[in-house]
Each structure stands twice: as structure tokens, then as C-alpha cells.
Amino acid sequence: LLAGHSLCQDYAIAGNGYVLLSDGCSSSQDSDIGARLLVRAMALLITAHTEISELHKESARLALAWANMLGLSPQAVDATLMSAHVSSDDLIVACSGDGVIILESIDGTLDVYAISSPSGYPFYPSYVHQPNRLAELVAHNRCNKEVKHRDSIEITDALTISLKLKATD
């Protein structure tokens, strides 16, 4: 474990055609559990024919409901959600929150995307379902993301950064 972390707040699973990962916020209590709930919710929903940002939002809603049933605070679901899955001939890779996505092509070329929040406050998917926390982020201009793709920088306020690639690329 990293210095300062008494519990691992990361959780990942792989299934038939998908990989899901969540990284809990170290300053939020029980985010190790929230990360697991978020990934498990996404695993239930991944086969739905819905746009990926909607799947991430719905996974957060479901994880928040489960956290509530367990008596956990909504802050337990303060976690990044990353997903990669195959749909028809497409590879859909998405990140809600912050993180790094590295794709390796068959010829060994690496494609690197680093997603961060200039404010230092990642926009976790659970915030969409928490109006007070969302309003606070908006009021303090903390909703922007910075996406670095190799040497280029792009600023966006999208909840979920997603990539759609041909699975054969």
C-alpha cells in the first residue's frame, strides 16, 4: 500500500468482453467499499445498449443506493470509474473521474491519455446524483477536466471521457 493509505481503495474486475476499474478517493471514508459497489453496479449494466456516459451515471446511481442500504454515506462512492468493453466491432474505453488510459496496438505502439482535474477535485460520477455537492463543484468551477493525449492538451467539462475505436485497430 502507498504511504498514507491504510486500505487499498482500488477495485477491478474483468468479464466477458469487459474490464472495469474504480479508484476510491483517499479522503472519503469507506471509498474502498464504494469503489467495489461502483464496479459491481457497472458489471450488472455493461450489457445494456446505452451510451457509455449514461452507463457510468447509472452505475453511480445504483452504487449510491447500495451504499445507502448498507448505512454508508454518499462520500463512500467518491471514486473514479474506468471501463473498457467490446461492442460489435468497437472497443469503448471510458473514464469518469481521473486516471490514465494506455492502449497498445498490435504493432506495440502506445496511445496514452492522462485525465486529470486542474482544480485537484476529480469529477466523480456519483456527484451527478448529489445536487448539493454538484452545485458546490459548479460554483467553484471544479468541473473541468484536462485530457493530455501525448503532447496535446484539451480541456473539457464532460463527465465521462470516452474513446471509441475499431476493435481490429
Coordinates of N, CA, C and O in Angstrom, one line a residue:
L1 N 0.8 -1.2 0.0 CA 0.0 0.0 0.0 C 0.9 1.2 0.0 O 2.0 1.3 0.6
L2 N 0.3 2.3 -0.6 CA 1.1 3.6 -0.6 C 1.1 4.2 0.8 O 0.2 4.0 1.6
A3 N 2.1 5.0 1.0 CA 2.2 5.7 2.3 C 0.9 6.6 2.5 O 0.5 7.3 1.5
G4 N 0.4 6.5 3.6 CA -0.8 7.3 3.9 C -2.1 6.6 3.6 O -3.2 7.1 4.0
H5 N -2.1 5.4 3.0 CA -3.3 4.7 2.7 C -3.3 3.4 3.6 O -2.4 2.5 3.4
S6 N -4.2 3.3 4.5 CA -4.3 2.2 5.3 C -5.1 1.0 4.6 O -4.9 -0.1 5.0
L7 N -5.9 1.4 3.7 CA -6.7 0.4 2.9 C -6.5 0.6 1.4 O -6.4 1.8 1.0
C8 N -6.5 -0.4 0.6 CA -6.5 -0.3 -0.8 C -7.9 0.2 -1.3 O -8.9 -0.5 -0.9
Q9 N -7.9 1.2 -2.0 CA -9.2 1.8 -2.5 C -9.4 1.5 -3.9 O -10.3 2.1 -4.6
D10 N -8.7 0.6 -4.5 CA -8.8 0.2 -5.9 C -9.5 -1.1 -6.0 O -9.4 -2.0 -5.2
Y11 N -10.3 -1.2 -7.1 CA -11.0 -2.5 -7.3 C -11.2 -2.6 -8.8 O -11.5 -1.7 -9.5
A12 N -10.9 -3.8 -9.3 CA -11.1 -4.1 -10.8 C -11.6 -5.5 -11.0 O -11.3 -6.4 -10.2
I13 N -12.4 -5.7 -12.0 CA -12.8 -7.0 -12.4 C -12.8 -7.0 -13.9 O -12.9 -6.0 -14.6
A14 N -12.8 -8.3 -14.5 CA -12.9 -8.5 -15.9 C -13.9 -9.5 -16.1 O -14.1 -10.5 -15.4
G15 N -14.7 -9.4 -17.2 CA -15.7 -10.3 -17.6 C -15.6 -10.6 -19.0 O -14.6 -10.4 -19.7
N16 N -16.7 -11.1 -19.6 CA -16.7 -11.5 -21.0 C -16.8 -10.2 -21.8 O -17.9 -9.7 -22.0
G17 N -15.7 -9.8 -22.3 CA -15.6 -8.6 -23.2 C -15.5 -7.3 -22.5 O -15.7 -6.3 -23.1
Y18 N -15.2 -7.3 -21.2 CA -15.0 -6.0 -20.5 C -14.0 -6.1 -19.4 O -13.7 -7.1 -18.8
V19 N -13.5 -4.9 -19.0 CA -12.6 -4.7 -17.9 C -13.1 -3.4 -17.2 O -13.4 -2.4 -17.9
L20 N -13.3 -3.5 -15.9 CA -13.8 -2.3 -15.1 C -12.9 -2.1 -13.9 O -12.4 -3.0 -13.3
L21 N -12.7 -0.8 -13.6 CA -11.8 -0.4 -12.6 C -12.3 0.8 -11.9 O -12.9 1.7 -12.5
S22 N -12.1 0.8 -10.6 CA -12.5 2.0 -9.8 C -11.4 2.3 -8.8 O -10.8 1.4 -8.2
D23 N -11.2 3.6 -8.6 CA -10.2 4.0 -7.6 C -10.9 5.0 -6.7 O -11.3 6.1 -7.0
G24 N -11.0 4.6 -5.4 CA -11.7 5.4 -4.4 C -10.9 6.6 -4.0 O -9.7 6.6 -4.0
C25 N -11.6 7.6 -3.6 CA -10.9 8.9 -3.1 C -10.4 8.6 -1.7 O -11.1 8.3 -0.8
S26 N -9.1 8.9 -1.5 CA -8.4 8.6 -0.3 C -8.9 9.4 0.9 O -8.9 9.0 2.1
S27 N -9.5 10.6 0.6 CA -10.0 11.4 1.7 C -11.5 11.2 2.1 O -12.0 11.8 3.0
S28 N -12.1 10.3 1.4 CA -13.5 9.9 1.6 C -13.6 8.6 2.4 O -13.0 7.6 1.9
Q29 N -14.3 8.6 3.5 CA -14.5 7.4 4.3 C -15.2 6.3 3.5 O -16.2 6.5 2.8
D30 N -14.7 5.1 3.6 CA -15.3 3.9 3.1 C -15.3 3.8 1.5 O -16.0 3.1 0.9
S31 N -14.4 4.6 0.9 CA -14.4 4.6 -0.6 C -13.8 3.3 -1.1 O -14.0 3.0 -2.3
D32 N -13.2 2.5 -0.3 CA -12.8 1.2 -0.7 C -14.0 0.3 -1.0 O -14.1 -0.4 -2.0
I33 N -15.0 0.5 -0.2 CA -16.3 -0.2 -0.4 C -17.1 0.4 -1.6 O -17.6 -0.3 -2.4
G34 N -17.1 1.7 -1.6 CA -17.7 2.4 -2.7 C -17.2 2.1 -4.1 O -17.9 1.9 -5.1
A35 N -15.8 1.9 -4.2 CA -15.2 1.5 -5.4 C -15.7 0.2 -5.9 O -16.0 -0.1 -7.0
R36 N -15.8 -0.8 -4.9 CA -16.3 -2.1 -5.2 C -17.8 -2.0 -5.7 O -18.2 -2.7 -6.6
L37 N -18.6 -1.2 -5.0 CA -20.0 -1.1 -5.4 C -20.1 -0.5 -6.8 O -21.0 -0.9 -7.6
L38 N -19.3 0.5 -7.1 CA -19.4 1.1 -8.4 C -19.0 0.2 -9.5 O -19.7 0.1 -10.5
V39 N -18.0 -0.6 -9.3 CA -17.6 -1.6 -10.3 C -18.7 -2.7 -10.5 O -19.0 -3.1 -11.6
R40 N -19.2 -3.2 -9.3 CA -20.2 -4.2 -9.4 C -21.5 -3.7 -10.1 O -22.1 -4.5 -10.8
A41 N -21.8 -2.5 -9.8 CA -23.0 -1.9 -10.5 C -22.8 -1.8 -12.0 O -23.6 -2.2 -12.8
M42 N -21.6 -1.4 -12.4 CA -21.3 -1.3 -13.8 C -21.3 -2.7 -14.5 O -21.8 -2.9 -15.6
A43 N -20.8 -3.7 -13.7 CA -20.8 -5.1 -14.3 C -22.2 -5.5 -14.5 O -22.4 -6.3 -15.5
L44 N -23.2 -5.1 -13.7 CA -24.6 -5.5 -14.0 C -25.2 -4.8 -15.2 O -26.0 -5.4 -15.9
L45 N -24.7 -3.6 -15.5 CA -25.3 -2.8 -16.5 C -24.5 -2.8 -17.8 O -25.1 -2.3 -18.8
I46 N -23.3 -3.3 -17.9 CA -22.4 -3.2 -19.0 C -23.1 -3.8 -20.3 O -22.7 -3.3 -21.4
T47 N -23.9 -4.7 -20.2 CA -24.5 -5.3 -21.5 C -25.7 -4.5 -22.0 O -26.2 -4.7 -23.1
A48 N -26.1 -3.5 -21.2 CA -27.2 -2.6 -21.7 C -26.8 -1.8 -22.9 O -25.6 -1.4 -23.0
H49 N -27.6 -1.7 -23.9 CA -27.3 -0.9 -25.1 C -27.6 0.6 -24.8 O -28.5 1.1 -25.3
T50 N -26.7 1.2 -24.1 CA -26.8 2.6 -23.7 C -25.5 3.3 -23.9 O -24.5 2.6 -23.9
E51 N -25.6 4.6 -24.2 CA -24.4 5.3 -24.3 C -23.5 5.2 -23.1 O -24.0 5.2 -22.0
I52 N -22.2 5.2 -23.2 CA -21.3 4.9 -22.1 C -21.4 5.9 -21.0 O -21.3 5.5 -19.8
S53 N -21.5 7.2 -21.3 CA -21.6 8.1 -20.1 C -22.9 7.8 -19.3 O -22.9 8.0 -18.1
E54 N -24.0 7.4 -20.0 CA -25.2 7.1 -19.3 C -25.0 5.8 -18.4 O -25.5 5.7 -17.3
L55 N -24.2 4.8 -18.9 CA -23.9 3.6 -18.1 C -23.1 4.0 -16.9 O -23.4 3.5 -15.8
H56 N -22.2 4.9 -17.0 CA -21.4 5.4 -15.8 C -22.3 6.1 -14.8 O -22.2 5.8 -13.6
K57 N -23.2 7.0 -15.3 CA -24.1 7.7 -14.4 C -25.0 6.7 -13.7 O -25.3 6.8 -12.5
E58 N -25.6 5.8 -14.4 CA -26.5 4.8 -13.8 C -25.8 3.9 -12.8 O -26.3 3.5 -11.8
S59 N -24.5 3.5 -13.1 CA -23.7 2.7 -12.2 C -23.5 3.5 -10.9 O -23.6 2.9 -9.8
A60 N -23.3 4.8 -11.0 CA -23.1 5.6 -9.8 C -24.4 5.7 -9.0 O -24.4 5.6 -7.8
R61 N -25.5 5.8 -9.7 CA -26.8 5.9 -9.0 C -27.1 4.6 -8.3 O -27.5 4.6 -7.1
L62 N -26.8 3.5 -8.9 CA -27.1 2.2 -8.3 C -26.1 2.0 -7.1 O -26.5 1.5 -6.0
A63 N -24.8 2.4 -7.3 CA -23.8 2.2 -6.2 C -24.2 3.1 -5.0 O -24.1 2.7 -3.8
L64 N -24.7 4.3 -5.2 CA -25.2 5.2 -4.2 C -26.4 4.5 -3.4 O -26.4 4.6 -2.2
A65 N -27.3 3.9 -4.1 CA -28.4 3.3 -3.5 C -28.0 2.1 -2.6 O -28.4 1.9 -1.5
W66 N -27.0 1.3 -3.1 CA -26.5 0.2 -2.3 C -25.7 0.7 -1.1 O -25.9 0.2 0.0
A67 N -25.0 1.8 -1.3 CA -24.2 2.4 -0.1 C -25.2 2.8 0.9 O -25.0 2.6 2.1
N68 N -26.3 3.4 0.5 CA -27.3 3.9 1.5 C -27.9 2.7 2.2 O -28.1 2.8 3.4
M69 N -28.2 1.6 1.5 CA -28.8 0.4 2.1 C -27.8 -0.2 3.1 O -28.3 -0.8 4.1
L70 N -26.5 0.0 2.9 CA -25.5 -0.5 3.8 C -25.2 0.5 5.0 O -24.4 0.2 5.8
G71 N -25.9 1.6 5.0 CA -25.7 2.6 6.0 C -24.4 3.4 5.8 O -23.9 4.1 6.8
L72 N -23.9 3.5 4.6 CA -22.7 4.3 4.3 C -23.1 5.6 3.8 O -24.2 5.8 3.2
S73 N -22.2 6.6 4.0 CA -22.5 8.0 3.5 C -22.3 8.0 2.0 O -21.6 7.1 1.4
P74 N -22.9 9.0 1.3 CA -22.7 9.1 -0.2 C -21.2 9.3 -0.5 O -20.8 8.9 -1.6
Q75 N -20.4 9.8 0.4 CA -19.0 10.0 0.1 C -18.3 8.7 -0.1 O -17.2 8.7 -0.7
A76 N -18.8 7.6 0.3 CA -18.2 6.3 0.1 C -18.1 6.0 -1.4 O -17.2 5.3 -1.8
V77 N -18.9 6.6 -2.2 CA -18.9 6.3 -3.6 C -18.1 7.4 -4.4 O -18.2 7.5 -5.6
D78 N -17.3 8.2 -3.7 CA -16.4 9.1 -4.3 C -15.3 8.3 -4.9 O -14.3 7.9 -4.2
A79 N -15.4 8.0 -6.2 CA -14.4 7.1 -6.8 C -14.5 7.3 -8.4 O -15.5 7.6 -8.9
T80 N -13.3 7.1 -9.0 CA -13.2 7.1 -10.4 C -13.8 5.8 -10.9 O -13.7 4.8 -10.3
L81 N -14.4 5.9 -12.1 CA -14.8 4.7 -12.8 C -14.2 4.6 -14.2 O -14.4 5.6 -14.9
M82 N -13.5 3.6 -14.5 CA -12.9 3.4 -15.8 C -13.5 2.1 -16.4 O -13.6 1.1 -15.6
S83 N -13.8 2.1 -17.6 CA -14.3 0.9 -18.3 C -13.8 0.7 -19.7 O -13.5 1.7 -20.4
A84 N -13.6 -0.5 -20.1 CA -13.3 -0.9 -21.5 C -14.1 -2.1 -21.8 O -14.1 -3.1 -21.1
H85 N -14.8 -2.0 -22.9 CA -15.6 -3.1 -23.3 C -15.8 -3.2 -24.9 O -15.6 -2.1 -25.5
V86 N -16.1 -4.3 -25.4 CA -16.2 -4.5 -26.8 C -17.7 -4.5 -27.1 O -18.5 -5.2 -26.4
S87 N -18.1 -3.7 -28.1 CA -19.5 -3.7 -28.5 C -19.5 -3.8 -30.1 O -18.9 -2.9 -30.7
S88 N -20.0 -4.9 -30.6 CA -19.9 -5.2 -32.0 C -18.4 -5.2 -32.4 O -17.7 -6.0 -31.8
D89 N -18.0 -4.3 -33.3 CA -16.6 -4.3 -33.7 C -15.8 -3.1 -33.0 O -14.7 -2.8 -33.5
D90 N -16.4 -2.5 -32.0 CA -15.8 -1.3 -31.4 C -15.3 -1.7 -30.0 O -15.9 -2.4 -29.3
L91 N -14.2 -1.0 -29.7 CA -13.7 -1.0 -28.3 C -14.1 0.3 -27.7 O -13.7 1.4 -28.2
I92 N -14.8 0.3 -26.6 CA -15.3 1.5 -26.0 C -14.5 1.6 -24.6 O -14.6 0.8 -23.8
V93 N -13.7 2.7 -24.5 CA -12.9 2.9 -23.3 C -13.4 4.3 -22.7 O -13.5 5.2 -23.5
A94 N -13.7 4.3 -21.4 CA -14.2 5.5 -20.8 C -13.7 5.7 -19.4 O -13.3 4.7 -18.7
C95 N -13.6 7.0 -19.0 CA -13.1 7.3 -17.7 C -14.0 8.4 -17.1 O -14.2 9.5 -17.7
S96 N -14.6 8.2 -16.0 CA -15.4 9.2 -15.2 C -14.5 9.4 -13.9 O -14.4 8.5 -13.1
G97 N -14.0 10.6 -13.8 CA -13.1 10.9 -12.7 C -11.8 11.2 -13.3 O -11.7 12.0 -14.3
D98 N -10.7 10.7 -12.7 CA -9.4 10.9 -13.2 C -8.6 9.6 -13.4 O -9.0 8.6 -12.8
G99 N -7.6 9.6 -14.2 CA -6.8 8.4 -14.4 C -6.0 8.4 -15.7 O -6.0 9.5 -16.3
V100 N -5.4 7.3 -16.0 CA -4.6 7.2 -17.2 C -5.1 6.0 -18.0 O -5.3 4.9 -17.4
I101 N -5.3 6.2 -19.3 CA -5.7 5.1 -20.2 C -4.5 4.9 -21.1 O -4.1 5.8 -21.8
I102 N -4.0 3.7 -21.2 CA -2.9 3.3 -22.1 C -3.4 2.2 -23.0 O -3.8 1.1 -22.5
L103 N -3.4 2.4 -24.3 CA -3.8 1.4 -25.2 C -2.6 1.0 -26.1 O -1.8 1.9 -26.5
E104 N -2.4 -0.3 -26.2 CA -1.2 -0.8 -27.0 C -1.8 -1.5 -28.3 O -2.6 -2.4 -28.2
S105 N -1.3 -1.0 -29.4 CA -1.8 -1.6 -30.7 C -1.0 -2.9 -30.9 O 0.0 -3.2 -30.2
I106 N -1.4 -3.6 -31.9 CA -0.7 -4.9 -32.2 C 0.7 -4.7 -32.5 O 1.6 -5.5 -32.2
D107 N 1.1 -3.6 -33.2 CA 2.5 -3.3 -33.5 C 3.3 -2.8 -32.3 O 4.5 -2.4 -32.5
G108 N 2.7 -2.6 -31.2 CA 3.4 -2.2 -30.0 C 3.3 -0.7 -29.7 O 3.9 -0.2 -28.7
T109 N 2.7 0.0 -30.6 CA 2.6 1.5 -30.4 C 1.7 1.8 -29.2 O 0.6 1.2 -29.0
L110 N 2.1 2.7 -28.3 CA 1.3 3.0 -27.1 C 0.5 4.3 -27.4 O 1.1 5.3 -27.9
D111 N -0.7 4.4 -27.0 CA -1.6 5.6 -27.1 C -1.9 5.9 -25.7 O -2.6 5.1 -25.0
V112 N -1.5 7.1 -25.2 CA -1.6 7.4 -23.8 C -2.6 8.6 -23.6 O -2.4 9.6 -24.2
Y113 N -3.5 8.5 -22.7 CA -4.5 9.5 -22.3 C -4.4 9.7 -20.8 O -4.6 8.8 -20.1
A114 N -4.0 10.9 -20.4 CA -4.0 11.2 -18.9 C -5.1 12.2 -18.7 O -5.2 13.3 -19.2
I115 N -6.0 11.8 -17.8 CA -7.2 12.6 -17.5 C -7.0 13.1 -16.1 O -6.9 12.3 -15.1
S116 N -7.1 14.4 -15.9 CA -6.9 15.0 -14.6 C -7.8 16.2 -14.4 O -8.5 16.6 -15.4
S117 N -7.9 16.7 -13.2 CA -8.8 17.8 -12.9 C -7.8 19.0 -12.4 O -7.2 18.9 -11.4
P118 N -7.8 20.1 -13.2 CA -6.9 21.2 -12.9 C -7.2 21.7 -11.5 O -6.3 22.2 -10.8
S119 N -8.4 21.6 -11.0 CA -8.8 22.1 -9.6 C -8.3 21.2 -8.5 O -8.2 21.6 -7.4
G120 N -7.9 20.0 -8.9 CA -7.5 19.0 -7.9 C -8.6 18.2 -7.4 O -8.4 17.3 -6.5
Y121 N -9.8 18.4 -7.8 CA -11.0 17.7 -7.4 C -11.6 17.0 -8.6 O -12.3 17.5 -9.4
P122 N -11.3 15.7 -8.7 CA -11.9 14.9 -9.8 C -13.4 14.9 -9.7 O -14.0 14.9 -8.7
F123 N -14.0 15.0 -10.9 CA -15.5 14.9 -11.0 C -15.9 13.5 -11.0 O -16.0 12.9 -12.1
Y124 N -16.2 13.0 -9.9 CA -16.7 11.6 -9.7 C -18.1 11.4 -10.3 O -18.9 12.3 -10.1
P125 N -18.4 10.2 -10.9 CA -19.7 10.0 -11.4 C -20.9 10.1 -10.4 O -22.0 10.5 -10.7
S126 N -20.6 9.9 -9.1 CA -21.6 9.9 -8.1 C -22.1 11.4 -7.9 O -23.2 11.6 -7.4
Y127 N -21.3 12.4 -8.2 CA -21.7 13.8 -8.0 C -23.0 14.1 -8.8 O -23.7 15.0 -8.3
V128 N -23.2 13.5 -9.9 CA -24.4 13.8 -10.7 C -25.7 13.6 -9.9 O -26.7 14.2 -10.2
H129 N -25.6 12.6 -9.0 CA -26.8 12.3 -8.2 C -26.8 12.9 -6.8 O -27.6 12.5 -6.0
Q130 N -26.0 13.9 -6.6 CA -25.9 14.6 -5.3 C -26.0 16.1 -5.6 O -24.9 16.7 -5.7
P131 N -27.2 16.7 -5.7 CA -27.3 18.0 -6.1 C -26.5 19.1 -5.3 O -26.0 20.0 -5.9
N132 N -26.4 18.9 -4.0 CA -25.7 19.9 -3.2 C -24.2 19.8 -3.5 O -23.6 20.9 -3.7
R133 N -23.6 18.7 -3.6 CA -22.2 18.6 -3.9 C -21.9 19.0 -5.3 O -20.9 19.7 -5.6
L134 N -22.8 18.7 -6.3 CA -22.7 19.1 -7.7 C -22.7 20.6 -7.8 O -21.9 21.3 -8.4
A135 N -23.6 21.3 -7.1 CA -23.8 22.7 -7.1 C -22.5 23.4 -6.5 O -22.0 24.4 -7.0
E136 N -21.9 22.8 -5.5 CA -20.7 23.3 -4.9 C -19.5 23.2 -5.9 O -18.8 24.2 -6.1
L137 N -19.4 22.1 -6.6 CA -18.4 22.0 -7.7 C -18.6 23.0 -8.8 O -17.6 23.6 -9.2
V138 N -19.8 23.2 -9.2 CA -20.1 24.1 -10.3 C -19.8 25.6 -9.8 O -19.1 26.3 -10.5
A139 N -20.2 25.9 -8.6 CA -20.0 27.2 -8.1 C -18.5 27.6 -8.0 O -18.1 28.8 -8.1
H140 N -17.7 26.6 -7.7 CA -16.2 26.9 -7.5 C -15.5 26.5 -8.8 O -14.2 26.3 -8.7
N141 N -16.2 26.3 -9.9 CA -15.6 26.0 -11.2 C -14.6 24.8 -11.1 O -13.5 24.8 -11.6
R142 N -15.1 23.7 -10.5 CA -14.3 22.5 -10.3 C -14.7 21.3 -11.2 O -14.5 20.2 -10.9
C143 N -15.4 21.6 -12.3 CA -16.0 20.5 -13.1 C -15.1 20.3 -14.4 O -15.4 19.3 -15.1
N144 N -14.1 21.0 -14.6 CA -13.3 20.9 -15.8 C -12.3 19.7 -15.7 O -11.9 19.4 -14.6
K145 N -12.1 19.1 -16.8 CA -11.1 18.0 -16.9 C -10.0 18.4 -17.9 O -10.3 19.2 -18.8
E146 N -8.8 17.9 -17.7 CA -7.7 18.2 -18.6 C -7.4 16.8 -19.2 O -7.1 15.9 -18.4
V147 N -7.4 16.7 -20.5 CA -7.1 15.4 -21.1 C -5.8 15.6 -21.9 O -5.8 16.5 -22.8
K148 N -4.7 14.9 -21.5 CA -3.5 15.0 -22.2 C -3.3 13.8 -23.1 O -3.4 12.7 -22.5
H149 N -3.3 14.0 -24.4 CA -3.1 12.8 -25.3 C -1.7 13.0 -25.9 O -1.5 13.9 -26.7
R150 N -0.7 12.3 -25.4 CA 0.7 12.5 -25.7 C 1.1 14.0 -25.4 O 1.1 14.4 -24.3
D151 N 1.3 14.8 -26.4 CA 1.7 16.1 -26.2 C 0.6 17.2 -26.4 O 0.8 18.3 -26.1
S152 N -0.6 16.8 -26.8 CA -1.6 17.7 -27.0 C -2.5 17.8 -25.7 O -2.7 16.8 -25.0
I153 N -3.0 19.0 -25.4 CA -3.9 19.2 -24.2 C -5.2 19.7 -24.7 O -5.3 20.6 -25.5
E154 N -6.3 19.1 -24.1 CA -7.6 19.5 -24.4 C -8.4 19.7 -23.1 O -8.2 18.9 -22.2
I155 N -9.1 20.8 -23.0 CA -9.9 21.0 -21.8 C -11.4 20.7 -22.1 O -11.9 21.1 -23.1
T156 N -12.0 20.0 -21.2 CA -13.4 19.6 -21.4 C -14.2 19.6 -20.1 O -13.6 19.4 -19.1
D157 N -15.5 19.8 -20.1 CA -16.3 19.7 -18.9 C -17.1 18.5 -18.9 O -18.1 18.3 -18.1
A158 N -16.8 17.5 -19.8 CA -17.6 16.3 -19.9 C -17.4 15.4 -18.7 O -16.3 15.3 -18.2
L159 N -18.5 14.8 -18.2 CA -18.4 13.9 -17.1 C -17.6 12.7 -17.4 O -16.7 12.3 -16.7
T160 N -17.8 12.1 -18.6 CA -17.1 10.9 -19.0 C -16.3 11.1 -20.2 O -16.9 11.6 -21.2
I161 N -15.0 10.9 -20.2 CA -14.2 10.9 -21.4 C -14.2 9.5 -22.0 O -14.0 8.5 -21.3
S162 N -14.6 9.4 -23.2 CA -14.7 8.1 -23.8 C -14.1 8.1 -25.2 O -14.0 9.1 -25.9
L163 N -13.6 6.9 -25.5 CA -12.9 6.7 -26.8 C -13.6 5.5 -27.5 O -14.0 4.5 -26.8
K164 N -13.9 5.6 -28.8 CA -14.5 4.5 -29.5 C -13.5 4.2 -30.6 O -13.2 5.0 -31.5
L165 N -13.0 3.0 -30.6 CA -12.0 2.5 -31.5 C -12.5 1.2 -32.2 O -13.3 0.5 -31.6
K166 N -12.1 1.0 -33.4 CA -12.4 -0.3 -34.0 C -11.6 -1.4 -33.3 O -10.4 -1.2 -33.1
A167 N -12.3 -2.4 -32.9 CA -11.6 -3.5 -32.1 C -10.5 -4.1 -32.9 O -9.6 -4.7 -32.3
T168 N -10.5 -4.0 -34.2 CA -9.4 -4.6 -35.0 C -8.2 -3.7 -35.2 O -7.2 -4.1 -35.7
D169 N -8.3 -2.4 -34.7 CA -7.2 -1.4 -34.9 C -6.1 -1.8 -33.9 O -6.2 -2.3 -32.9

